[in-house]
């Protein structure tokens, strides 16, 4: 005997369908919320990573810049004492009074000693700045930042060579003054040759250093809109 589709059966079937829909909705909602929590967690971690990289980039770049400024300052003091030492040395070469000669000689030695100290400190700071600029590159992928950082690496490399060459030149100049005798400069000819060779290398390196500095000064981070 065929059972008729009663009202009660319809209600039961409808209830089952509603229940299934609600269960499906809740399951979908749970999955959706789980996905949102996962994405939120991933985004939070990503944001923290980006923030950490930015902080490290800023810290390293600022530390590099401070060291670079310090190395430039010490180099400037070194140049000041070297120029004075060279001036007193040339004055000693043409001085006819022995007392004045000895004064110029001592001033040459004192200024060369001060110059060597400044150049040595500058050389160390250039090397330290070089390391910091190199390490800063690990905290960025932006091509423009990497390009300018590479220029700073090149600048500090050149600066380190530059200050060491001037350190050596100051040393040779001091040795010449120490070995210089009144009305007799024949015993410093070998030192003079070393001094001139070093100064030639210094001039060549200075051109490289200034070219890199010009590239940095003229560097454009953003291209003009066309």
mmCIF file of C-alpha atoms in Angstrom:
data_model
loop_
_atom_site.group_PDB
_atom_site.id
_atom_site.type_symbol
_atom_site.label_atom_id
_atom_site.label_comp_id
_atom_site.label_asym_id
_atom_site.label_seq_id
_atom_site.Cartn_x
_atom_site.Cartn_y
_atom_site.Cartn_z
ATOM 1 C CA UNK A 1 0.000 0.000 0.000
ATOM 2 C CA UNK A 2 1.552 3.306 -1.063
ATOM 3 C CA UNK A 3 2.145 5.700 1.832
ATOM 4 C CA UNK A 4 0.850 9.133 1.144
ATOM 5 C CA UNK A 5 3.150 12.157 1.464
ATOM 6 C CA UNK A 6 1.679 13.661 4.590
ATOM 7 C CA UNK A 7 2.074 17.034 6.108
ATOM 8 C CA UNK A 8 4.166 15.582 8.910
ATOM 9 C CA UNK A 9 6.574 14.025 6.457
ATOM 10 C CA UNK A 10 6.916 17.346 4.655
ATOM 11 C CA UNK A 11 7.707 19.110 7.904
ATOM 12 C CA UNK A 12 10.243 16.436 8.813
ATOM 13 C CA UNK A 13 11.933 16.649 5.412
ATOM 14 C CA UNK A 14 11.953 20.428 5.561
ATOM 15 C CA UNK A 15 13.476 20.320 9.028
ATOM 16 C CA UNK A 16 16.219 17.991 7.830
ATOM 17 C CA UNK A 17 17.017 20.305 4.918
ATOM 18 C CA UNK A 18 17.094 23.356 7.183
ATOM 19 C CA UNK A 19 19.311 21.514 9.655
ATOM 20 C CA UNK A 20 21.697 20.438 6.927
ATOM 21 C CA UNK A 21 21.854 24.003 5.624
ATOM 22 C CA UNK A 22 22.564 25.390 9.088
ATOM 23 C CA UNK A 23 25.253 22.775 9.743
ATOM 24 C CA UNK A 24 26.835 23.516 6.365
ATOM 25 C CA UNK A 25 26.750 27.240 7.153
ATOM 26 C CA UNK A 26 28.396 26.731 10.537
ATOM 27 C CA UNK A 27 31.046 24.451 9.063
ATOM 28 C CA UNK A 28 31.749 27.014 6.325
ATOM 29 C CA UNK A 29 31.859 29.789 8.910
ATOM 30 C CA UNK A 30 34.331 27.850 11.064
ATOM 31 C CA UNK A 31 36.548 27.174 8.042
ATOM 32 C CA UNK A 32 36.286 30.820 6.968
ATOM 33 C CA UNK A 33 37.183 32.061 10.435
ATOM 34 C CA UNK A 34 40.088 29.625 10.571
ATOM 35 C CA UNK A 35 41.350 30.902 7.217
ATOM 36 C CA UNK A 36 41.022 34.492 8.397
ATOM 37 C CA UNK A 37 42.956 33.710 11.586
ATOM 38 C CA UNK A 38 45.659 31.958 9.552
ATOM 39 C CA UNK A 39 45.926 34.871 7.108
ATOM 40 C CA UNK A 40 45.922 37.351 9.979
ATOM 41 C CA UNK A 41 48.704 35.435 11.704
ATOM 42 C CA UNK A 42 50.696 35.239 8.477
ATOM 43 C CA UNK A 43 50.181 38.933 7.744
ATOM 44 C CA UNK A 44 51.140 39.871 11.302
ATOM 45 C CA UNK A 45 54.329 37.848 11.027
ATOM 46 C CA UNK A 46 55.034 39.370 7.617
ATOM 47 C CA UNK A 47 54.433 42.888 8.926
ATOM 48 C CA UNK A 48 56.704 42.217 11.911
ATOM 49 C CA UNK A 49 59.384 40.920 9.545
ATOM 50 C CA UNK A 50 59.092 43.997 7.327
ATOM 51 C CA UNK A 51 59.177 46.295 10.345
ATOM 52 C CA UNK A 52 62.222 44.458 11.678
ATOM 53 C CA UNK A 53 64.003 44.764 8.338
ATOM 54 C CA UNK A 54 63.164 48.464 8.154
ATOM 55 C CA UNK A 55 64.444 49.050 11.685
ATOM 56 C CA UNK A 56 67.652 47.133 10.965
ATOM 57 C CA UNK A 57 68.092 48.960 7.660
ATOM 58 C CA UNK A 58 67.703 52.343 9.345
ATOM 59 C CA UNK A 59 69.987 51.438 12.252
ATOM 60 C CA UNK A 60 72.735 50.091 10.002
ATOM 61 C CA UNK A 61 72.533 52.990 7.563
ATOM 62 C CA UNK A 62 72.664 55.577 10.343
ATOM 63 C CA UNK A 63 75.601 53.797 11.982
ATOM 64 C CA UNK A 64 77.365 53.679 8.615
ATOM 65 C CA UNK A 65 76.749 57.378 8.025
ATOM 66 C CA UNK A 66 78.067 58.334 11.476
ATOM 67 C CA UNK A 67 81.246 56.335 10.890
ATOM 68 C CA UNK A 68 81.634 57.861 7.436
ATOM 69 C CA UNK A 69 81.269 61.393 8.822
ATOM 70 C CA UNK A 70 83.820 60.598 11.541
ATOM 71 C CA UNK A 71 86.297 59.201 9.011
ATOM 72 C CA UNK A 72 85.905 62.316 6.854
ATOM 73 C CA UNK A 73 86.446 64.563 9.865
ATOM 74 C CA UNK A 74 89.628 62.741 10.924
ATOM 75 C CA UNK A 75 90.848 62.752 7.334
ATOM 76 C CA UNK A 76 90.348 66.535 7.212
ATOM 77 C CA UNK A 77 92.423 66.947 10.395
ATOM 78 C CA UNK A 78 95.042 64.672 8.885
ATOM 79 C CA UNK A 79 95.153 66.792 5.736
ATOM 80 C CA UNK A 80 95.536 69.924 7.844
ATOM 81 C CA UNK A 81 98.551 68.564 9.738
ATOM 82 C CA UNK A 82 100.062 67.012 6.606
ATOM 83 C CA UNK A 83 99.879 70.311 4.702
ATOM 84 C CA UNK A 84 101.452 72.141 7.636
ATOM 85 C CA UNK A 85 104.172 69.515 7.929
ATOM 86 C CA UNK A 86 104.965 69.724 4.237
ATOM 87 C CA UNK A 87 105.041 73.536 4.478
ATOM 88 C CA UNK A 88 107.511 73.471 7.390
ATOM 89 C CA UNK A 89 109.620 70.858 5.586
ATOM 90 C CA UNK A 90 109.948 72.990 2.459
ATOM 91 C CA UNK A 91 110.754 75.987 4.649
ATOM 92 C CA UNK A 92 113.517 73.978 6.319
ATOM 93 C CA UNK A 93 115.011 73.074 2.935
ATOM 94 C CA UNK A 94 115.621 76.723 2.067
ATOM 95 C CA UNK A 95 116.394 78.059 5.552
ATOM 96 C CA UNK A 96 119.861 79.555 6.035
ATOM 97 C CA UNK A 97 119.608 80.000 9.778
ATOM 98 C CA UNK A 98 120.355 76.787 11.684
ATOM 99 C CA UNK A 99 118.155 77.685 14.649
ATOM 100 C CA UNK A 100 115.179 78.388 12.385
ATOM 101 C CA UNK A 101 116.018 75.241 10.422
ATOM 102 C CA UNK A 102 115.769 73.123 13.559
ATOM 103 C CA UNK A 103 112.449 74.781 14.475
ATOM 104 C CA UNK A 104 110.978 73.999 11.066
ATOM 105 C CA UNK A 105 112.324 70.476 11.255
ATOM 106 C CA UNK A 106 110.664 69.840 14.633
ATOM 107 C CA UNK A 107 107.391 71.356 13.448
ATOM 108 C CA UNK A 108 107.473 69.046 10.437
ATOM 109 C CA UNK A 109 107.979 66.015 12.661
ATOM 110 C CA UNK A 110 105.223 67.051 15.094
ATOM 111 C CA UNK A 111 102.667 67.732 12.359
ATOM 112 C CA UNK A 112 103.485 64.507 10.506
ATOM 113 C CA UNK A 113 103.020 62.556 13.740
ATOM 114 C CA UNK A 114 99.617 64.191 14.286
ATOM 115 C CA UNK A 115 98.690 63.581 10.644
ATOM 116 C CA UNK A 116 99.576 59.878 10.917
ATOM 117 C CA UNK A 117 97.384 59.527 14.004
ATOM 118 C CA UNK A 118 94.413 61.188 12.283
ATOM 119 C CA UNK A 119 94.868 59.184 9.086
ATOM 120 C CA UNK A 120 95.091 55.912 10.981
ATOM 121 C CA UNK A 121 91.844 56.594 12.886
ATOM 122 C CA UNK A 122 90.175 57.711 9.659
ATOM 123 C CA UNK A 123 91.365 54.561 7.901
ATOM 124 C CA UNK A 124 89.825 52.372 10.610
ATOM 125 C CA UNK A 125 86.517 54.250 10.486
ATOM 126 C CA UNK A 126 86.356 53.990 6.699
ATOM 127 C CA UNK A 127 86.778 50.228 7.035
ATOM 128 C CA UNK A 128 84.101 50.010 9.740
ATOM 129 C CA UNK A 129 81.700 52.125 7.679
ATOM 130 C CA UNK A 130 82.368 49.832 4.736
ATOM 131 C CA UNK A 131 81.290 46.799 6.781
ATOM 132 C CA UNK A 132 78.125 48.538 7.990
ATOM 133 C CA UNK A 133 77.138 49.652 4.478
ATOM 134 C CA UNK A 134 77.680 46.112 3.219
ATOM 135 C CA UNK A 135 75.571 44.644 6.038
ATOM 136 C CA UNK A 136 72.810 47.195 5.399
ATOM 137 C CA UNK A 137 72.226 45.592 1.993
ATOM 138 C CA UNK A 138 70.840 42.493 3.724
ATOM 139 C CA UNK A 139 67.835 44.498 4.942
ATOM 140 C CA UNK A 140 66.496 45.801 1.628
ATOM 141 C CA UNK A 141 65.593 44.513 -1.807
ATOM 142 C CA UNK A 142 64.790 47.902 -3.297
ATOM 143 C CA UNK A 143 67.137 48.314 -6.327
ATOM 144 C CA UNK A 144 67.660 52.047 -5.801
ATOM 145 C CA UNK A 145 68.737 51.512 -2.192
ATOM 146 C CA UNK A 146 71.088 48.723 -3.214
ATOM 147 C CA UNK A 147 72.647 50.933 -5.890
ATOM 148 C CA UNK A 148 73.329 53.809 -3.498
ATOM 149 C CA UNK A 149 74.632 51.397 -0.862
ATOM 150 C CA UNK A 150 77.061 49.947 -3.403
ATOM 151 C CA UNK A 151 78.281 53.467 -4.132
ATOM 152 C CA UNK A 152 78.879 54.031 -0.425
ATOM 153 C CA UNK A 153 80.746 50.725 -0.219
ATOM 154 C CA UNK A 154 82.957 51.866 -3.096
ATOM 155 C CA UNK A 155 83.442 55.274 -1.453
ATOM 156 C CA UNK A 156 84.533 53.833 1.882
ATOM 157 C CA UNK A 157 86.822 51.339 0.140
ATOM 158 C CA UNK A 158 88.487 54.194 -1.715
ATOM 159 C CA UNK A 159 88.571 56.309 1.452
ATOM 160 C CA UNK A 160 90.379 53.553 3.335
ATOM 161 C CA UNK A 161 93.021 53.330 0.584
ATOM 162 C CA UNK A 162 93.264 57.123 0.430
ATOM 163 C CA UNK A 163 93.959 57.573 4.126
ATOM 164 C CA UNK A 164 96.506 54.765 4.215
ATOM 165 C CA UNK A 165 98.407 56.316 1.311
ATOM 166 C CA UNK A 166 98.463 59.659 3.140
ATOM 167 C CA UNK A 167 99.537 57.853 6.320
ATOM 168 C CA UNK A 168 102.496 56.403 4.422
ATOM 169 C CA UNK A 169 103.289 59.784 2.841
ATOM 170 C CA UNK A 170 103.252 61.401 6.305
ATOM 171 C CA UNK A 171 105.588 58.699 7.562
ATOM 172 C CA UNK A 172 108.065 59.249 4.720
ATOM 173 C CA UNK A 173 107.877 63.019 5.233
ATOM 174 C CA UNK A 174 108.590 62.614 8.944
ATOM 175 C CA UNK A 175 111.509 60.304 8.191
ATOM 176 C CA UNK A 176 112.895 62.867 5.744
ATOM 177 C CA UNK A 177 112.668 65.579 8.385
ATOM 178 C CA UNK A 178 114.334 63.349 10.972
ATOM 179 C CA UNK A 179 117.196 62.587 8.586
ATOM 180 C CA UNK A 180 117.514 66.116 7.243
ATOM 181 C CA UNK A 181 120.718 67.909 8.204
ATOM 182 C CA UNK A 182 121.444 71.612 8.023
ATOM 183 C CA UNK A 183 122.772 72.434 4.524
ATOM 184 C CA UNK A 184 122.716 68.720 3.638
ATOM 185 C CA UNK A 185 119.736 66.925 2.107
ATOM 186 C CA UNK A 186 121.555 64.250 0.083
ATOM 187 C CA UNK A 187 120.776 61.497 2.629
ATOM 188 C CA UNK A 188 117.014 61.760 2.078
ATOM 189 C CA UNK A 189 116.925 61.174 -1.694
ATOM 190 C CA UNK A 190 115.657 57.565 -1.365
ATOM 191 C CA UNK A 191 112.928 58.668 1.052
ATOM 192 C CA UNK A 192 112.003 61.522 -1.256
ATOM 193 C CA UNK A 193 111.504 59.041 -4.087
ATOM 194 C CA UNK A 194 109.210 56.882 -1.941
ATOM 195 C CA UNK A 195 107.343 59.988 -0.850
ATOM 196 C CA UNK A 196 106.779 61.157 -4.438
ATOM 197 C CA UNK A 197 105.627 57.696 -5.557
ATOM 198 C CA UNK A 198 103.151 57.556 -2.690
ATOM 199 C CA UNK A 199 101.834 61.030 -3.442
ATOM 200 C CA UNK A 200 101.313 60.039 -7.080
ATOM 201 C CA UNK A 201 99.261 57.019 -6.002
ATOM 202 C CA UNK A 202 97.359 59.266 -3.612
ATOM 203 C CA UNK A 203 96.480 61.698 -6.422
ATOM 204 C CA UNK A 204 95.188 58.848 -8.578
ATOM 205 C CA UNK A 205 93.106 57.430 -5.718
ATOM 206 C CA UNK A 206 91.775 60.885 -4.866
ATOM 207 C CA UNK A 207 90.326 61.169 -8.387
ATOM 208 C CA UNK A 208 88.518 57.857 -7.885
ATOM 209 C CA UNK A 209 87.225 58.940 -4.473
ATOM 210 C CA UNK A 210 85.912 62.271 -5.748
ATOM 211 C CA UNK A 211 84.238 60.646 -8.772
ATOM 212 C CA UNK A 212 82.343 58.258 -6.483
ATOM 213 C CA UNK A 213 81.399 61.152 -4.204
ATOM 214 C CA UNK A 214 80.053 63.053 -7.222
ATOM 215 C CA UNK A 215 78.015 59.996 -8.244
ATOM 216 C CA UNK A 216 76.491 59.881 -4.761
ATOM 217 C CA UNK A 217 75.739 63.609 -4.721
ATOM 218 C CA UNK A 218 74.085 63.420 -8.132
ATOM 219 C CA UNK A 219 72.194 60.187 -7.488
ATOM 220 C CA UNK A 220 68.438 60.328 -8.105
ATOM 221 C CA UNK A 221 66.204 57.917 -6.196
ATOM 222 C CA UNK A 222 63.157 58.664 -8.330
ATOM 223 C CA UNK A 223 62.926 58.978 -12.051
ATOM 224 C CA UNK A 224 61.134 62.012 -13.430
ATOM 225 C CA UNK A 225 57.588 61.432 -14.681
ATOM 226 C CA UNK A 226 57.458 61.277 -18.428
#
